[in-house]
Coordinates of C-alpha atoms and ligand atoms in Angstrom, one line a residue:
M1 CA -72.0 -12.7 -16.3
I2 CA -75.6 -12.5 -15.3
A3 CA -77.7 -15.7 -15.4
F4 CA -81.2 -16.4 -14.3
L5 CA -82.8 -19.1 -12.4
E6 CA -86.0 -19.3 -14.4
R7 CA -89.1 -21.2 -14.7
F8 CA -87.9 -24.5 -16.2
I9 CA -89.9 -27.1 -18.1
P10 CA -87.7 -29.7 -19.7
E11 CA -88.4 -30.1 -23.3
N12 CA -89.8 -33.4 -24.3
D13 CA -90.7 -34.2 -20.8
K14 CA -94.6 -34.3 -20.6
E15 CA -94.5 -36.1 -17.3
T16 CA -92.5 -33.5 -15.6
E17 CA -94.6 -30.8 -17.3
A18 CA -97.6 -32.3 -15.6
D19 CA -96.5 -31.9 -12.1
D20 CA -93.7 -29.3 -12.4
D21 CA -95.5 -26.3 -10.9
G22 CA -94.7 -27.6 -7.5
I23 CA -91.1 -28.2 -8.2
I24 CA -89.8 -25.2 -10.1
I25 CA -88.8 -21.7 -9.1
N26 CA -90.3 -19.3 -11.4
R27 CA -88.8 -16.3 -9.9
E28 CA -85.9 -14.7 -11.6
I29 CA -82.7 -14.4 -9.5
E30 CA -79.7 -12.4 -10.6
L31 CA -76.6 -14.5 -10.3
Q32 CA -72.9 -13.6 -11.1
G33 CA -72.4 -17.2 -12.2
S34 CA -74.4 -19.4 -14.7
I35 CA -77.0 -22.0 -14.8
D36 CA -77.0 -24.9 -17.2
Y37 CA -80.3 -26.5 -17.9
G38 CA -79.7 -28.6 -20.7
C39 CA -76.3 -30.1 -20.5
T40 CA -75.9 -31.1 -16.9
G41 CA -72.9 -33.3 -17.7
P42 CA -70.7 -34.8 -14.9
A43 CA -73.3 -33.6 -12.2
G44 CA -75.3 -36.8 -12.9
K45 CA -72.4 -39.2 -12.3
D46 CA -69.8 -39.8 -9.5
F47 CA -66.7 -41.8 -8.9
G48 CA -68.8 -44.7 -7.9
G49 CA -70.1 -44.9 -11.4
M50 CA -73.2 -46.9 -10.3
N51 CA -75.7 -44.1 -10.5
D52 CA -76.8 -41.9 -13.4
I53 CA -79.3 -39.2 -12.0
R54 CA -80.0 -36.1 -14.1
P55 CA -80.7 -33.0 -12.2
L56 CA -82.9 -30.2 -13.5
A57 CA -80.0 -27.9 -13.7
V58 CA -76.5 -27.2 -12.6
I59 CA -75.5 -23.9 -11.0
R60 CA -72.0 -22.6 -11.4
P61 CA -71.8 -20.1 -8.6
A62 CA -69.4 -17.2 -8.9
G63 CA -69.1 -16.9 -5.1
P64 CA -70.9 -17.6 -1.8
E65 CA -73.5 -14.9 -2.6
D66 CA -74.8 -17.0 -5.6
V67 CA -74.9 -20.1 -3.4
A68 CA -77.1 -18.1 -0.9
R69 CA -79.4 -16.7 -3.6
V70 CA -80.1 -20.1 -5.1
V71 CA -80.7 -21.8 -1.8
S72 CA -82.9 -19.0 -0.6
A73 CA -85.0 -19.3 -3.9
A74 CA -85.3 -23.1 -3.5
S75 CA -86.4 -22.7 0.1
K76 CA -89.3 -20.7 -1.2
S77 CA -90.2 -23.4 -3.8
A78 CA -92.4 -26.4 -3.1
N79 CA -90.3 -29.3 -3.9
L80 CA -86.9 -28.2 -5.1
T81 CA -83.8 -29.9 -3.6
I82 CA -80.2 -28.7 -3.8
A83 CA -77.0 -30.7 -3.8
A84 CA -73.7 -29.1 -3.3
R85 CA -71.2 -31.1 -5.6
G86 CA -67.6 -31.1 -4.6
N87 CA -65.5 -33.0 -6.9
G88 CA -68.1 -35.8 -7.4
H89 CA -65.9 -38.4 -5.6
S90 CA -68.7 -40.1 -3.8
I91 CA -69.6 -43.7 -4.5
N92 CA -73.3 -43.9 -4.2
G93 CA -74.8 -40.6 -5.6
Q94 CA -74.4 -38.6 -2.4
A95 CA -73.8 -35.4 -4.3
M96 CA -76.7 -35.9 -6.8
A97 CA -80.1 -34.3 -6.9
E98 CA -82.7 -36.1 -8.9
R99 CA -84.8 -33.4 -10.7
G100 CA -83.2 -30.9 -8.3
M101 CA -80.4 -28.4 -8.5
V102 CA -76.7 -29.3 -8.4
I103 CA -74.3 -26.5 -7.3
D104 CA -70.9 -27.2 -8.8
M105 CA -68.7 -25.9 -6.0
R106 CA -65.6 -26.3 -8.1
A107 CA -66.8 -23.3 -10.1
M108 CA -66.6 -20.9 -7.2
N109 CA -63.6 -18.7 -7.0
G110 CA -60.9 -20.7 -5.3
Q111 CA -60.0 -18.4 -2.4
I112 CA -56.9 -19.4 -0.5
E113 CA -55.4 -17.1 2.0
V114 CA -52.9 -17.8 4.8
V115 CA -53.8 -15.9 8.1
R116 CA -52.2 -15.6 11.5
I117 CA -54.5 -15.4 14.6
S118 CA -53.4 -15.2 18.1
G119 CA -49.9 -16.8 17.3
S120 CA -51.4 -19.8 15.3
S121 CA -51.4 -20.0 11.4
Y122 CA -54.5 -20.9 9.5
V123 CA -55.5 -21.0 5.8
D124 CA -58.9 -19.5 4.7
V125 CA -60.1 -21.7 1.8
G126 CA -63.2 -21.9 -0.3
G127 CA -65.4 -24.9 0.1
G128 CA -64.9 -25.9 -3.6
V129 CA -61.1 -25.9 -3.5
L130 CA -59.2 -29.2 -3.9
W131 CA -56.8 -30.3 -1.2
E132 CA -54.2 -30.7 -3.9
E133 CA -54.5 -26.8 -4.8
L134 CA -54.3 -26.0 -1.1
L135 CA -51.2 -28.1 -0.8
N136 CA -49.4 -26.4 -3.6
H137 CA -50.5 -23.0 -2.5
C138 CA -49.6 -23.4 1.0
V139 CA -46.3 -25.4 0.8
L140 CA -44.9 -23.8 -2.3
G141 CA -45.9 -20.2 -1.5
F142 CA -45.7 -20.1 2.3
G143 CA -43.9 -23.1 3.6
V144 CA -46.9 -24.1 5.7
S145 CA -49.2 -27.1 5.4
P146 CA -52.5 -28.5 6.9
R147 CA -51.8 -31.1 9.6
S148 CA -54.4 -33.7 8.6
W149 CA -55.0 -35.0 5.0
T150 CA -56.8 -37.5 2.9
D151 CA -54.6 -40.0 1.0
Y152 CA -55.9 -38.7 -2.3
L153 CA -56.1 -34.9 -2.7
G154 CA -58.5 -34.5 -5.7
L155 CA -61.3 -33.9 -3.2
T156 CA -62.9 -30.7 -2.2
V157 CA -62.3 -29.0 1.2
G158 CA -66.2 -29.0 1.6
G159 CA -66.7 -32.5 0.5
T160 CA -64.3 -34.1 2.9
L161 CA -65.3 -31.8 5.9
S162 CA -69.0 -33.1 5.3
N163 CA -67.6 -36.6 6.0
A164 CA -64.5 -36.5 8.1
G165 CA -61.3 -36.6 6.0
I166 CA -58.8 -39.3 7.1
S167 CA -55.2 -40.3 6.4
G168 CA -52.2 -41.6 8.1
Q169 CA -51.9 -38.2 10.2
A170 CA -55.3 -38.6 11.9
F171 CA -54.0 -40.8 14.7
R172 CA -52.1 -37.6 15.9
Y173 CA -54.3 -34.7 14.8
G174 CA -57.7 -36.3 14.2
P175 CA -59.6 -36.2 11.0
Q176 CA -59.8 -33.0 8.9
T177 CA -63.0 -32.2 10.8
S178 CA -60.8 -31.8 13.9
N179 CA -58.5 -29.2 12.2
V180 CA -60.8 -26.4 11.3
S181 CA -61.5 -23.4 13.6
E182 CA -64.2 -21.7 11.7
L183 CA -66.6 -22.3 8.8
E184 CA -68.8 -19.9 6.5
V185 CA -72.0 -21.8 5.9
V186 CA -75.1 -21.1 3.7
T187 CA -78.0 -22.7 5.6
A188 CA -81.1 -24.0 3.8
K189 CA -82.9 -20.8 4.6
G190 CA -80.4 -19.1 2.5
D191 CA -78.6 -17.4 5.4
T192 CA -74.8 -17.1 5.3
L193 CA -73.4 -17.7 8.8
V194 CA -69.9 -17.7 10.2
C195 CA -69.6 -20.5 12.7
S196 CA -67.0 -21.9 15.1
E197 CA -66.7 -23.4 18.5
S198 CA -67.9 -20.2 20.1
Q199 CA -70.1 -18.8 17.4
N200 CA -73.2 -20.6 16.0
S201 CA -71.6 -23.7 17.5
E202 CA -74.5 -26.0 16.8
L203 CA -74.2 -25.3 13.1
F204 CA -70.4 -25.6 13.1
F205 CA -70.4 -29.0 14.7
G206 CA -73.5 -30.1 12.9
V207 CA -72.0 -29.4 9.5
L208 CA -68.6 -31.1 10.3
G209 CA -69.3 -34.7 9.2
G210 CA -72.9 -33.7 8.5
L211 CA -73.3 -35.4 5.2
G212 CA -74.3 -31.9 3.6
Q213 CA -77.5 -32.0 5.6
F214 CA -77.3 -28.7 7.5
G215 CA -75.7 -26.2 5.1
I216 CA -73.1 -25.6 2.3
I217 CA -69.6 -24.9 3.3
T218 CA -68.5 -21.9 1.4
R219 CA -65.3 -21.3 3.4
A220 CA -63.3 -23.2 6.0
R221 CA -60.5 -21.9 8.2
V222 CA -57.9 -24.9 8.3
L223 CA -55.1 -25.1 10.9
V224 CA -51.6 -25.3 9.3
Q225 CA -48.1 -25.8 10.5
T226 CA -44.6 -25.5 9.1
A227 CA -44.2 -28.0 6.3
P228 CA -41.3 -30.4 6.3
D229 CA -39.0 -30.6 3.3
M230 CA -38.7 -34.4 3.0
V231 CA -40.4 -37.6 4.1
K232 CA -38.7 -41.0 4.8
W233 CA -41.5 -43.3 3.5
I234 CA -41.2 -46.9 4.9
R235 CA -43.2 -50.2 4.5
V236 CA -42.6 -53.3 6.5
V237 CA -44.5 -56.6 6.3
Y238 CA -46.1 -59.0 8.8
A239 CA -47.4 -62.5 8.5
E240 CA -49.6 -62.4 11.5
F241 CA -52.4 -59.9 12.1
E242 CA -52.1 -59.8 15.8
E243 CA -48.5 -58.7 15.5
Y244 CA -49.3 -56.2 12.8
A245 CA -52.0 -54.7 14.9
R246 CA -49.9 -54.7 18.0
D247 CA -47.1 -52.6 16.3
A248 CA -49.6 -50.3 14.7
E249 CA -51.4 -49.6 17.8
F250 CA -48.1 -49.1 19.7
L251 CA -47.1 -46.4 17.1
V252 CA -50.4 -44.5 17.1
T253 CA -50.4 -44.4 21.0
R254 CA -46.8 -43.1 21.3
P255 CA -46.5 -39.5 22.4
E256 CA -45.6 -36.9 19.6
G257 CA -41.9 -36.9 19.0
D258 CA -41.5 -40.5 19.8
S259 CA -43.4 -42.0 16.8
F260 CA -43.7 -41.5 13.0
D261 CA -45.6 -38.6 11.4
Y262 CA -47.9 -40.9 9.5
V263 CA -49.1 -44.4 10.2
E264 CA -51.3 -46.5 7.9
G265 CA -51.3 -50.1 6.6
F266 CA -53.0 -52.6 4.4
A267 CA -53.8 -56.2 3.9
F268 CA -52.5 -57.9 0.8
V269 CA -52.7 -61.3 -0.7
N270 CA -49.9 -63.8 -0.1
S271 CA -49.2 -64.6 -3.7
D272 CA -47.3 -63.1 -6.7
D273 CA -50.5 -61.4 -8.1
P274 CA -49.4 -58.2 -9.6
V275 CA -52.3 -56.2 -8.2
N276 CA -53.3 -57.9 -5.0
G277 CA -50.2 -59.6 -4.0
W278 CA -46.4 -59.0 -3.2
P279 CA -45.6 -56.7 -6.0
S280 CA -48.1 -54.2 -4.4
V281 CA -45.8 -53.6 -1.5
P282 CA -42.3 -52.4 -2.6
L283 CA -41.7 -48.7 -2.9
G284 CA -39.8 -47.3 -5.9
S285 CA -39.2 -49.3 -9.0
D286 CA -35.7 -50.8 -8.1
C287 CA -36.5 -53.3 -5.5
G288 CA -38.6 -56.3 -5.5
F289 CA -40.3 -58.5 -2.9
D290 CA -38.5 -61.6 -2.0
P291 CA -41.1 -64.1 -0.8
I292 CA -38.3 -66.3 0.7
S293 CA -38.5 -64.1 3.7
I294 CA -42.2 -64.9 4.4
P295 CA -42.6 -67.2 7.3
R296 CA -43.9 -70.7 6.4
T297 CA -46.7 -70.2 9.0
A298 CA -48.3 -67.3 7.1
G299 CA -51.9 -67.6 5.9
P300 CA -53.5 -66.4 2.7
V301 CA -53.2 -62.7 3.6
L302 CA -50.2 -60.6 4.7
Y303 CA -50.1 -57.2 6.3
C304 CA -48.0 -54.1 5.4
L305 CA -47.5 -51.3 8.0
E306 CA -46.7 -48.0 6.2
V307 CA -45.1 -45.2 8.1
A308 CA -43.5 -41.9 7.2
F309 CA -41.0 -39.6 9.0
H310 CA -40.8 -35.9 8.2
Y311 CA -37.6 -34.1 8.1
R312 CA -35.9 -30.9 7.0
N313 CA -33.1 -30.7 4.6
D314 CA -30.7 -29.0 7.1
V315 CA -30.8 -32.0 9.4
E316 CA -27.9 -34.5 9.3
S317 CA -28.9 -37.7 7.7
S318 CA -27.1 -39.8 10.3
S319 CA -29.3 -38.3 13.0
I320 CA -32.6 -39.1 10.9
E321 CA -31.3 -42.7 10.5
K322 CA -30.7 -42.9 14.2
V323 CA -34.2 -41.8 15.2
V324 CA -35.9 -43.9 12.5
G325 CA -33.8 -46.9 13.3
H326 CA -34.7 -46.6 16.9
M327 CA -38.5 -46.6 16.1
L328 CA -38.2 -49.4 13.7
G329 CA -36.2 -51.3 16.1
Q330 CA -39.2 -51.6 18.5
L331 CA -41.4 -53.3 15.7
R332 CA -41.5 -57.0 15.0
F333 CA -42.0 -57.2 11.2
C334 CA -40.5 -59.9 9.1
E335 CA -36.8 -59.6 8.6
N336 CA -35.8 -58.4 5.2
L337 CA -39.3 -57.4 4.3
K338 CA -38.6 -53.7 4.7
F339 CA -38.9 -51.1 1.8
Q340 CA -38.0 -47.5 2.0
L341 CA -37.8 -44.4 -0.1
D342 CA -36.9 -40.7 0.6
V343 CA -39.2 -38.4 -1.3
S344 CA -40.3 -34.6 -1.0
Y345 CA -43.1 -33.8 1.2
I346 CA -45.3 -32.7 -1.8
E347 CA -44.3 -35.9 -3.6
F348 CA -45.4 -38.0 -0.6
L349 CA -48.9 -36.2 -0.4
Q350 CA -49.3 -36.7 -4.1
R351 CA -48.6 -40.4 -4.0
V352 CA -52.2 -41.2 -5.0
K353 CA -52.1 -38.8 -7.9
R354 CA -49.7 -41.1 -9.5
V355 CA -52.2 -44.1 -8.9
E356 CA -54.8 -41.9 -10.6
L357 CA -52.6 -41.2 -13.7
A358 CA -51.8 -44.9 -14.1
A359 CA -55.5 -45.9 -13.6
K360 CA -56.6 -43.3 -16.1
A361 CA -54.1 -44.7 -18.6
T362 CA -55.5 -48.3 -18.2
G363 CA -59.2 -47.0 -18.1
I364 CA -60.0 -48.4 -14.6
W365 CA -60.4 -44.8 -13.0
D366 CA -63.5 -44.4 -15.0
T367 CA -65.1 -47.7 -14.4
P368 CA -67.6 -48.4 -11.6
H369 CA -66.1 -48.4 -8.1
P370 CA -68.2 -50.2 -5.5
W371 CA -66.0 -49.1 -2.6
L372 CA -66.7 -49.9 1.1
N373 CA -65.4 -48.0 4.0
L374 CA -66.0 -49.2 7.6
F375 CA -64.8 -48.3 11.0
V376 CA -64.4 -51.4 13.2
S377 CA -63.7 -51.3 17.0
K378 CA -60.5 -52.8 18.4
P379 CA -62.1 -55.6 20.2
D380 CA -63.7 -56.8 17.0
I381 CA -60.9 -56.3 14.4
A382 CA -59.2 -59.6 15.0
D383 CA -62.4 -61.5 14.3
F384 CA -63.0 -59.1 11.3
D385 CA -59.6 -60.0 10.0
R386 CA -60.3 -63.9 10.4
M387 CA -63.8 -63.8 8.8
V388 CA -63.3 -61.0 6.2
F389 CA -59.8 -60.6 5.1
K390 CA -58.7 -64.3 5.5
K391 CA -62.0 -65.7 4.1
I392 CA -64.3 -63.3 2.0
L393 CA -61.4 -61.3 0.6
K394 CA -58.6 -63.9 0.6
D395 CA -58.1 -63.4 -3.1
G396 CA -58.0 -59.5 -2.9
I397 CA -60.3 -57.0 -4.4
G398 CA -58.2 -55.6 -7.4
G399 CA -57.0 -52.7 -5.3
P400 CA -55.7 -51.6 -1.9
M401 CA -57.4 -53.0 1.4
L402 CA -56.4 -50.5 4.0
V403 CA -56.7 -51.4 7.7
Y404 CA -55.1 -49.2 10.4
P405 CA -55.8 -47.9 13.8
L406 CA -57.3 -44.5 14.8
L407 CA -57.9 -42.8 18.2
R408 CA -61.3 -41.8 19.3
S409 CA -59.9 -39.0 21.6
K410 CA -58.7 -37.2 18.4
W411 CA -62.3 -36.9 17.2
D412 CA -64.6 -34.3 18.4
D413 CA -67.9 -36.0 19.6
R414 CA -69.8 -32.7 19.1
T415 CA -69.5 -33.1 15.3
S416 CA -72.0 -35.2 13.4
V417 CA -69.5 -38.0 12.5
V418 CA -70.3 -41.4 14.1
I419 CA -67.6 -43.9 15.1
P420 CA -67.3 -47.0 17.3
E421 CA -67.1 -46.9 21.1
G422 CA -63.7 -47.3 22.8
E423 CA -60.5 -45.4 22.3
I424 CA -58.9 -47.4 19.4
F425 CA -60.9 -48.3 16.3
Y426 CA -59.8 -49.3 12.7
I427 CA -60.5 -47.8 9.4
V428 CA -61.1 -50.5 6.7
A429 CA -61.2 -49.2 3.2
L430 CA -61.9 -51.6 0.3
L431 CA -60.7 -49.5 -2.6
R432 CA -61.7 -51.7 -5.7
F433 CA -60.2 -51.0 -9.0
N434 CA -61.6 -53.6 -11.4
P435 CA -61.7 -53.7 -15.2
P436 CA -65.3 -53.5 -16.5
Y437 CA -67.3 -56.6 -16.9
P438 CA -66.7 -59.0 -18.6
K439 CA -63.0 -58.6 -18.3
G440 CA -63.6 -58.1 -14.5
P441 CA -66.3 -59.4 -12.3
P442 CA -69.9 -57.9 -12.7
V443 CA -70.5 -54.9 -10.3
E444 CA -73.5 -56.7 -8.8
E445 CA -71.2 -59.4 -7.6
L446 CA -68.9 -56.8 -5.8
V447 CA -71.9 -55.0 -4.3
A448 CA -73.1 -58.3 -2.9
Q449 CA -69.7 -59.0 -1.5
N450 CA -69.8 -55.6 0.3
D451 CA -73.3 -56.5 1.6
E452 CA -71.9 -59.9 2.7
I453 CA -69.2 -58.1 4.7
I454 CA -71.6 -55.7 6.3
Q455 CA -73.9 -58.7 7.1
C456 CA -71.0 -60.5 8.8
C457 CA -70.5 -57.5 11.0
I458 CA -74.2 -57.3 11.9
T459 CA -74.4 -61.1 12.5
H460 CA -71.4 -61.1 14.8
A461 CA -72.6 -57.9 16.6
F462 CA -69.3 -56.1 15.7
D463 CA -69.2 -52.6 17.0
F464 CA -68.8 -50.9 13.5
K465 CA -69.9 -47.9 11.5
L466 CA -69.9 -47.3 7.8
Y467 CA -67.6 -44.4 6.7
L468 CA -69.1 -42.4 3.8
P469 CA -72.3 -44.1 4.8
Y470 CA -74.9 -45.2 2.2
Y471 CA -78.4 -46.4 3.3
R472 CA -81.7 -46.6 1.6
S473 CA -84.1 -46.4 4.6
Q474 CA -84.5 -44.0 7.5
D475 CA -84.5 -47.1 9.9
Q476 CA -81.0 -48.0 8.7
W477 CA -79.9 -44.3 9.1
K478 CA -81.3 -44.4 12.6
R479 CA -79.4 -47.5 13.4
H480 CA -76.2 -45.9 12.0
F481 CA -76.5 -42.9 14.1
G482 CA -77.5 -44.8 17.2
K483 CA -77.8 -42.5 20.2
Q484 CA -76.7 -39.5 17.9
W485 CA -79.8 -39.9 15.9
P486 CA -82.1 -37.5 18.0
K487 CA -79.4 -34.8 17.7
F488 CA -79.1 -35.2 14.0
V489 CA -82.9 -34.9 13.6
E490 CA -82.9 -31.8 15.8
R491 CA -80.2 -30.2 13.9
K492 CA -82.0 -31.0 10.6
T493 CA -85.3 -29.5 12.0
R494 CA -83.2 -26.3 13.0
F495 CA -81.2 -25.8 9.9
D496 CA -83.0 -27.5 7.0
P497 CA -86.6 -28.2 8.2
T498 CA -88.0 -28.9 4.7
A499 CA -85.0 -31.2 3.6
I500 CA -83.8 -29.2 0.7
L501 CA -80.1 -30.0 1.1
A502 CA -78.1 -33.1 0.0
P503 CA -81.0 -35.3 -1.1
G504 CA -78.5 -37.8 -2.6
Q505 CA -77.8 -39.1 0.9
R506 CA -81.4 -40.2 1.2
I507 CA -81.6 -39.6 5.0
F508 CA -84.7 -37.1 4.8
S509 CA -87.4 -36.5 2.2
R510 CA -88.3 -33.0 1.1
T511 CA -91.4 -31.5 2.6
H512 CA -93.3 -28.4 1.8
Ligands
FAD601 P1 -68.7 -34.9 -3.2 O1 -68.6 -36.4 -3.6 O2 -68.9 -34.0 -4.4 O3 -69.8 -34.7 -2.1 C1 -69.9 -35.5 -1.0 C2 -71.1 -35.1 -0.1 O4 -70.8 -33.8 0.5 C3 -72.4 -34.8 -0.8 O5 -73.4 -35.1 -0.1 C4 -72.3 -33.3 -1.1 O6 -73.6 -32.9 -1.3 C5 -71.6 -32.8 0.1 N1 -70.9 -31.6 -0.2 C6 -70.0 -31.4 -1.1 N2 -69.4 -30.2 -1.0 C7 -70.0 -29.6 0.0 C8 -70.0 -28.3 0.6 N3 -69.1 -27.3 0.2 N4 -70.7 -28.1 1.7 C9 -71.6 -29.0 2.2 N5 -71.8 -30.2 1.6 C10 -71.0 -30.5 0.6 N6 -61.8 -39.9 2.2 C11 -61.0 -39.8 3.2 O7 -61.4 -39.4 4.3 N7 -59.7 -40.2 3.1 C12 -59.1 -40.5 1.9 O8 -58.0 -40.8 1.8 C13 -60.0 -40.6 0.8 N8 -59.6 -41.0 -0.4 C14 -60.4 -41.1 -1.6 C15 -59.8 -41.4 -2.8 C16 -60.7 -41.5 -3.9 C17 -60.1 -41.9 -5.2 C18 -62.0 -41.3 -3.7 C19 -62.9 -41.3 -4.8 C20 -62.5 -40.8 -2.5 C21 -61.7 -40.8 -1.4 N9 -62.2 -40.5 -0.2 C22 -61.3 -40.3 0.9 C23 -63.6 -40.1 0.1 C24 -63.9 -38.7 0.1 O9 -63.5 -38.0 1.2 C25 -65.4 -38.5 -0.1 O10 -66.0 -39.2 -1.1 C26 -65.7 -37.0 -0.3 O11 -67.2 -36.8 -0.2 C27 -65.4 -36.7 -1.7 O12 -65.3 -35.3 -1.8 P2 -65.8 -34.5 -3.0 O13 -65.3 -33.2 -2.8 O14 -65.8 -35.1 -4.3 O15 -67.4 -34.5 -2.5

């Protein structure tokens, strides 16, 4: 199909008409995909549900060549901006472009190909492919699997690589940004470049965690390994944060082969509240949470360490039990508060898909989600627990409150991602699922609570960074990047000097 990126003047929009000469492209460009000027649909919305920003048009590229053509045309315009949109799972409009062009990366042909290079296996995958599509293709078709995941897989490869991509495997393999060896990127000048650690390396590391600022990822080469058949999925409960943190840190610092394959955890409310409390912990439907086992000394919040052990079907179950028993035996969780389930590897990785289906059924998937994600350094996490979990959030948030340790040495500091100093830091993810107001609290109240938490971190001089950051002023961005800011600016000047890309991040303003 041939479509054209044409002179565009929105009907009934006199104000736009008055100043549009500067913002439009009036050159015809031949595309294999299509452009939609009128019905821009989901491109003006995201998972956060707090922004409604209409772009001028949505491009549905047939392939990387279309992406390059559109970006190249925009680079010759006076004001046009471009946002690559993955699956629109941002919270604060990061994949939007007000009066700009949104490139719907999902429309691109979903290339997925397993390749072997110098004895290692990789998968070459299009930037708009969902991780769940990759999972099914790799595991079912080839018996291999990426090493590092996100919890939820309805996210695109390009979208998570522009942030970091974290789940319970990151303690061992690092975030997804540490597990790619090569990218194909369209820069803001419309050039398509292959980049890696040794080729166009500044672009490669800039784009990884680069918040879409330096180029559009059209292909990634992701490291894969042999997939296990099954997963032993275990949750154990702690009454004291210090004990929880000590055991979680113990597990993430064990050598490979002497720990679990996945380590995460969450705080939950010490009550029978069905969403925030005890019932949120058991795995499977046939076991309940017996509060009698909670020590009397417990406070308003309890902690659940979640671990998983991979195994193959041909391994004797007694030897699996022995290894898992040995590892659990070194932990100090509350006796009798242990839950476990054996599931297939694919089922395990699709665990949040089931949450999505349930949330869609009750309508809370499509309501606003003022989520907050932070990295907090180890020296500050106990104070964070005392001030935030035990006070501000003691009644829960209507969804999971993840808190688990990660290791700085598994993150490549040449990428654009910023994390706290020190080897151990925690991800804190406040994943709110509230019914819409007035059934649930007003969104403004939840946003104010997020601000209160950030303010608490600032007031107490915690070493913390926002993950999936969202700021309104460049001063705030400067503070966020800290000593990495000059490098970030230098990369922007080099790869997107007029700030065409990812305007929804609000870091730089478009110039001529
Ligand atoms: P979008 O929201 O569409 O885009 C995000 C940013 O990346 C935008 O600035 C966009 O312009 C840019 N971008 C998108 N595609 C490209 C591309 N191909 N090239 C360059 N830039 C691009 N994160 C985790 O790390 N771990 C999790 O477990 C996790 N779980 C989540 C669960 C849910 C339900 C949700 C809503 C989010 C979760 N996230 C998680 C956060 C998620 O990784 C980010 O929000 C991610 O940006 C969403 O991916 P997306 O494909 O929808 O990207």
